[in-house]
Amino acid sequence: MNGWVKVGTRSELLPGEFKVVWDGDTPIAVYNIDGALYAVEDTCTHDGGDLAGGEVFGFEVECPRHGARFDLRTGAVTKPPAYEPIASFPVREEDGAIWVRDDR
């Protein structure tokens, strides 16, 4: 999996959980939402704070600092004060492991 970052296994990322990994200098938060995996940049576009650890509502994560929300499937803003989307990234599973990468 050259160019990919190992997140862990399914047993280490259960439904409702998240894990943050780094691809170079990019923090990537990987979420397990009802068995589906989604990866987004772990940086709020409103003020640069971490998103991981913020409350999750369905497919949205809420920034714990000012309440902006982002769609975990696409990175789109769903609630201000943020107006710029966050990056979303591909997630793969291979040989029992979960992998992610910053493909920008």
N, CA, C and O of each residue as an XYZ file, in Angstrom:
416
protein
N       0.851     -1.192      0.000
C       0.000      0.000      0.000
C       0.893      1.251      0.000
O       0.780      2.120      0.864
N       1.755      1.306     -0.969
C       2.682      2.427     -1.088
C       1.929      3.750     -1.217
O       1.049      3.887     -2.067
N       2.276      4.721     -0.372
C       1.623      6.028     -0.399
C       0.389      6.108      0.481
O      -0.219      7.173      0.580
N       0.006      5.025      1.116
C      -1.156      4.981      2.003
C      -0.693      4.890      3.444
O       0.393      4.382      3.723
N      -1.517      5.384      4.361
C      -1.214      5.363      5.791
C      -2.149      4.362      6.462
O      -3.363      4.401      6.263
N      -1.573      3.468      7.257
C      -2.387      2.469      7.944
C      -3.110      3.109      9.125
O      -2.504      3.777      9.964
N      -4.420      2.886      9.167
C      -5.270      3.398     10.246
C      -5.378      2.370     11.356
O      -5.326      2.718     12.536
N      -5.526      1.119     10.992
C      -5.714      0.031     11.949
C      -6.600     -1.027     11.329
O      -6.651     -1.166     10.107
N      -7.301     -1.775     12.172
C      -8.216     -2.816     11.706
C      -9.645     -2.451     12.098
O      -9.868     -1.519     12.870
N     -10.600     -3.187     11.563
C     -12.011     -2.958     11.920
C     -12.238     -3.098     13.416
O     -13.029     -2.357     13.999
N     -11.546     -4.044     14.038
C     -11.737     -4.248     15.479
C     -11.171     -3.093     16.300
O     -11.501     -2.952     17.478
N     -10.325     -2.271     15.693
C      -9.762     -1.101     16.370
C     -10.534      0.184     16.061
O     -10.263      1.237     16.639
N     -11.500      0.083     15.140
C     -12.302      1.246     14.754
C     -13.758      0.796     14.604
O     -14.249      0.573     13.498
N     -14.417      0.674     15.729
C     -15.787      0.164     15.767
C     -16.783      1.249     15.367
O     -16.439      2.431     15.393
N     -18.018      0.874     14.996
C     -19.033      1.876     14.661
C     -19.172      2.916     15.776
O     -19.268      2.588     16.958
N     -19.178      4.178     15.350
C     -19.278      5.294     16.286
C     -17.932      5.825     16.749
O     -17.874      6.828     17.460
N     -16.852      5.167     16.354
C     -15.512      5.592     16.766
C     -14.791      6.318     15.639
O     -15.197      6.258     14.479
N     -13.713      7.004     16.003
C     -12.852      7.666     15.024
C     -11.404      7.475     15.443
O     -11.106      7.137     16.588
N     -10.519      7.698     14.492
C      -9.087      7.665     14.774
C      -8.410      8.704     13.887
O      -8.764      8.860     12.718
N      -7.436      9.410     14.452
C      -6.685     10.402     13.694
C      -5.311      9.837     13.360
O      -4.602      9.340     14.235
N      -4.944      9.919     12.085
C      -3.613      9.537     11.618
C      -3.046     10.718     10.831
O      -3.766     11.662     10.506
N      -1.778     10.655     10.534
C      -1.118     11.738      9.804
C      -0.554     11.206      8.495
O       0.090     10.157      8.461
N      -0.807     11.948      7.413
C      -0.167     11.695      6.127
C       0.730     12.895      5.877
O       0.269     13.935      5.405
N       1.992     12.755      6.189
C       2.892     13.908      6.149
C       2.471     14.885      7.231
O       2.437     14.535      8.411
N       2.150     16.114      6.831
C       1.715     17.113      7.811
C       0.204     17.313      7.812
O      -0.292     18.299      8.357
N      -0.533     16.377      7.201
C      -1.990     16.467      7.139
C      -2.635     15.531      8.151
O      -2.473     14.314      8.056
N      -3.372     16.087      9.130
C      -4.110     15.218     10.051
C      -5.388     14.721      9.374
O      -6.165     15.512      8.838
N      -5.593     13.417      9.405
C      -6.771     12.817      8.778
C      -7.561     12.076      9.848
O      -7.033     11.193     10.524
N      -8.839     12.447      9.997
C      -9.731     11.773     10.931
C     -10.553     10.748     10.149
O     -11.225     11.092      9.177
N     -10.494      9.505     10.576
C     -11.241      8.426      9.944
C     -12.364      8.020     10.890
O     -12.121      7.681     12.049
N     -13.591      8.059     10.387
C     -14.785      7.768     11.185
C     -15.444      6.501     10.686
O     -15.491      6.248      9.482
N     -15.955      5.700     11.617
C     -16.778      4.541     11.301
C     -18.210      4.914     11.657
O     -18.567      4.997     12.832
N     -19.027      5.138     10.632
C     -20.432      5.491     10.815
C     -21.269      4.289     10.365
O     -21.434      4.045      9.170
N     -21.782      3.559     11.324
C     -22.618      2.383     11.046
C     -21.945      1.403     10.087
O     -22.606      0.811      9.234
N     -20.628      1.233     10.230
C     -19.898      0.276      9.409
C     -19.268      0.847      8.157
O     -18.418      0.197      7.549
N     -19.662      2.046      7.755
C     -19.051      2.706      6.593
C     -17.936      3.622      7.078
O     -18.073      4.289      8.104
N     -16.836      3.653      6.339
C     -15.669      4.435      6.734
C     -15.569      5.722      5.917
O     -15.750      5.712      4.699
N     -15.282      6.822      6.597
C     -15.145      8.131      5.970
C     -13.908      8.812      6.528
O     -13.616      8.699      7.718
N     -13.181      9.520      5.672
C     -11.964     10.199      6.100
C     -12.007     11.655      5.645
O     -12.308     11.953      4.489
N     -11.702     12.549      6.574
C     -11.685     13.991      6.287
C     -10.472     14.624      6.969
O      -9.914     14.076      7.920
N     -10.084     15.785      6.461
C      -9.007     16.520      7.112
C      -9.488     16.987      8.483
O     -10.583     17.533      8.619
N      -8.665     16.767      9.478
C      -9.051     17.056     10.861
C      -8.733     18.507     11.226
O      -8.098     18.782     12.244
N      -9.187     19.423     10.377
C      -8.930     20.838     10.617
C     -10.140     21.648     10.181
O     -10.509     21.629      9.007
N     -10.757     22.356     11.111
C     -11.905     23.204     10.801
C     -11.442     24.372      9.934
O     -10.437     25.017     10.235
N     -12.173     24.639      8.866
C     -11.803     25.737      7.969
C     -12.201     27.098      8.526
O     -11.841     28.129      7.956
N     -12.929     27.114      9.620
C     -13.305     28.384     10.236
C     -12.144     28.982     11.020
O     -11.834     30.162     10.862
N     -11.494     28.169     11.873
C     -10.411     28.735     12.688
C      -9.209     27.810     12.866
O      -8.310     28.116     13.649
N      -9.180     26.680     12.150
C      -8.017     25.806     12.192
C      -7.976     24.825     13.352
O      -6.973     24.135     13.532
N      -9.045     24.743     14.147
C      -9.085     23.816     15.273
C      -9.332     22.382     14.832
O      -9.755     22.137     13.702
N      -9.067     21.439     15.723
C      -9.320     20.022     15.459
C     -10.821     19.756     15.413
O     -11.591     20.339     16.176
N     -11.223     18.865     14.508
C     -12.622     18.432     14.446
C     -12.848     17.137     15.222
O     -13.901     16.948     15.831
N     -11.865     16.253     15.199
C     -11.994     14.972     15.890
C     -12.274     15.219     17.371
O     -11.649     16.065     18.010
N     -13.206     14.477     17.880
C     -13.634     14.674     19.257
C     -14.888     15.516     19.347
O     -15.544     15.564     20.387
N     -15.225     16.192     18.232
C     -16.482     16.925     18.181
C     -17.636     15.944     18.062
O     -17.454     14.811     17.614
N     -18.805     16.373     18.457
C     -19.974     15.501     18.417
C     -20.342     15.159     16.975
O     -20.229     15.993     16.077
N     -20.783     13.923     16.771
C     -21.204     13.451     15.452
C     -22.718     13.329     15.446
O     -23.312     12.716     16.334
N     -23.336     13.926     14.427
C     -24.789     13.879     14.231
C     -25.037     13.230     12.883
O     -24.897     13.886     11.851
N     -25.403     11.956     12.868
C     -25.588     11.255     11.597
C     -24.274     11.210     10.850
O     -23.318     10.570     11.291
N     -24.227     11.904      9.696
C     -23.009     11.961      8.890
C     -22.284     13.294      9.040
O     -21.442     13.633      8.208
N     -22.598     14.050     10.084
C     -21.974     15.358     10.288
C     -21.137     15.367     11.559
O     -21.519     14.797     12.580
N     -19.989     16.026     11.471
C     -19.174     16.255     12.656
C     -19.246     17.741     12.979
O     -19.173     18.590     12.091
N     -19.391     18.040     14.272
C     -19.493     19.424     14.713
C     -18.166     19.856     15.336
O     -17.631     19.171     16.208
N     -17.647     20.977     14.892
C     -16.423     21.520     15.467
C     -16.691     21.868     16.929
O     -17.639     22.593     17.230
N     -15.862     21.356     17.840
C     -16.105     21.614     19.255
C     -15.832     23.064     19.672
O     -16.209     23.467     20.772
N     -15.185     23.848     18.813
C     -14.845     25.223     19.186
C     -15.994     26.208     18.940
O     -16.354     26.972     19.835
N     -16.569     26.194     17.732
C     -17.581     27.198     17.406
C     -18.845     26.625     16.769
O     -19.730     27.383     16.373
N     -18.942     25.295     16.665
C     -20.186     24.679     16.215
C     -20.376     24.519     14.728
O     -21.449     24.096     14.297
N     -19.368     24.842     13.915
C     -19.502     24.588     12.473
C     -19.669     23.080     12.274
O     -19.138     22.281     13.046
N     -20.409     22.704     11.238
C     -20.595     21.282     10.935
C     -20.177     20.983      9.507
O     -20.299     21.809      8.602
N     -19.668     19.744      9.343
C     -19.188     19.280      8.047
C     -19.721     17.880      7.774
O     -19.840     17.061      8.686
N     -20.041     17.614      6.507
C     -20.506     16.301      6.090
C     -19.290     15.382      5.971
O     -18.367     15.675      5.211
N     -19.283     14.289      6.704
C     -18.151     13.365      6.691
C     -18.020     12.628      5.362
O     -16.946     12.112      5.054
N     -19.076     12.569      4.579
C     -19.017     11.869      3.298
C     -18.343     12.698      2.227
O     -17.697     12.148      1.336
N     -18.482     14.018      2.296
C     -18.014     14.888      1.213
C     -17.099     16.018      1.673
O     -16.369     16.587      0.862
N     -17.127     16.347      2.950
C     -16.378     17.494      3.461
C     -17.139     18.801      3.366
O     -16.636     19.836      3.803
N     -18.337     18.780      2.806
C     -19.123     20.005      2.617
C     -19.538     20.616      3.957
O     -19.792     19.900      4.926
N     -19.600     21.933      3.994
C     -20.088     22.640      5.170
C     -21.603     22.467      5.233
O     -22.299     22.649      4.234
N     -22.107     22.115      6.413
C     -23.554     21.987      6.582
C     -24.097     23.002      7.575
O     -25.311     23.169      7.692
N     -23.191     23.693      8.303
C     -23.619     24.709      9.259
C     -22.466     25.678      9.507
O     -21.351     25.248      9.803
N     -22.725     26.991      9.388
C     -21.680     27.973      9.678
C     -21.341     27.975     11.174
O     -22.092     27.405     11.966
N     -20.250     28.591     11.573
C     -19.617     29.728     10.922
C     -18.597     29.384      9.834
O     -18.067     30.305      9.214
N     -18.296     28.127      9.571
C     -17.399     27.787      8.460
C     -18.154     27.933      7.142
O     -19.360     27.693      7.079
N     -17.440     28.325      6.096
C     -18.023     28.433      4.762
C     -17.233     27.658      3.718
O     -17.740     27.392      2.628
N     -15.993     27.292      4.040
C     -15.150     26.519      3.139
C     -15.212     25.049      3.531
O     -15.137     24.732      4.718
N     -15.347     24.141      2.562
C     -15.382     22.710      2.893
C     -14.027     22.218      3.392
O     -13.002     22.864      3.179
N     -14.038     21.077      4.053
C     -12.803     20.398      4.421
C     -12.530     19.336      3.363
O     -13.439     18.913      2.649
N     -11.285     18.912      3.266
C     -10.924     17.870      2.303
C     -11.449     16.520      2.782
O     -11.429     16.219      3.976
N     -11.915     15.720      1.838
C     -12.262     14.334      2.140
C     -11.280     13.443      1.384
O     -10.765     13.820      0.332
N     -11.030     12.262      1.932
C      -9.975     11.402      1.410
C     -10.472      9.985      1.184
O     -11.434      9.556      1.821
N      -9.815      9.241      0.270
C     -10.209      7.847      0.037
C      -9.797      6.955      1.202
O      -8.775      7.172      1.854
N     -10.628      5.945      1.441
C     -10.354      4.929      2.458
C     -10.406      3.573      1.763
O     -11.310      3.309      0.970
N      -9.428      2.712      2.065
C      -9.406      1.357      1.497
C      -9.246      0.349      2.611
O      -8.680      0.634      3.666
N      -9.761     -0.839      2.346
C      -9.521     -1.967      3.240
C      -8.825     -3.051      2.434
O      -9.279     -3.439      1.358
N      -7.712     -3.532      2.979
C      -6.967     -4.575      2.296
C      -6.285     -5.464      3.328
O      -5.625     -4.973      4.243
N      -6.449     -6.769      3.177
C      -5.843     -7.747      4.091
C      -6.192     -7.458      5.547
O      -5.349     -7.602      6.432
N      -7.434     -7.050      5.792
C      -7.909     -6.813      7.151
C      -7.513     -5.478      7.747
O      -7.850     -5.198      8.897
N      -6.799     -4.640      6.989
C      -6.358     -3.342      7.493
C      -7.101     -2.210      6.784
O      -7.530     -2.347      5.639
N      -7.240     -1.096      7.489
C      -7.858      0.118      6.941
C      -6.729      1.080      6.580
O      -5.817      1.307      7.374
N      -6.799      1.635      5.388
C      -5.780      2.545      4.875
C      -6.418      3.837      4.377
O      -7.561      3.839      3.922
N      -5.670      4.933      4.466
C      -6.159      6.233      4.000
C      -4.971      6.993      3.409
O      -3.817      6.676      3.697
N      -5.259      7.990      2.587
C      -4.177      8.843      2.067
C      -4.715     10.206      1.665
O      -5.889     10.363      1.327
N      -3.839     11.164      1.711
C      -4.120     12.516      1.218
C      -3.830     12.468     -0.283
O      -2.670     12.448     -0.695
N      -4.875     12.450     -1.088
C      -4.717     12.298     -2.534
C      -4.777     13.616     -3.289
O      -4.987     13.632     -4.502
N      -4.593     14.724     -2.573
C      -4.641     16.016     -3.268
C      -3.365     16.260     -4.044
O      -3.226     17.297     -4.692
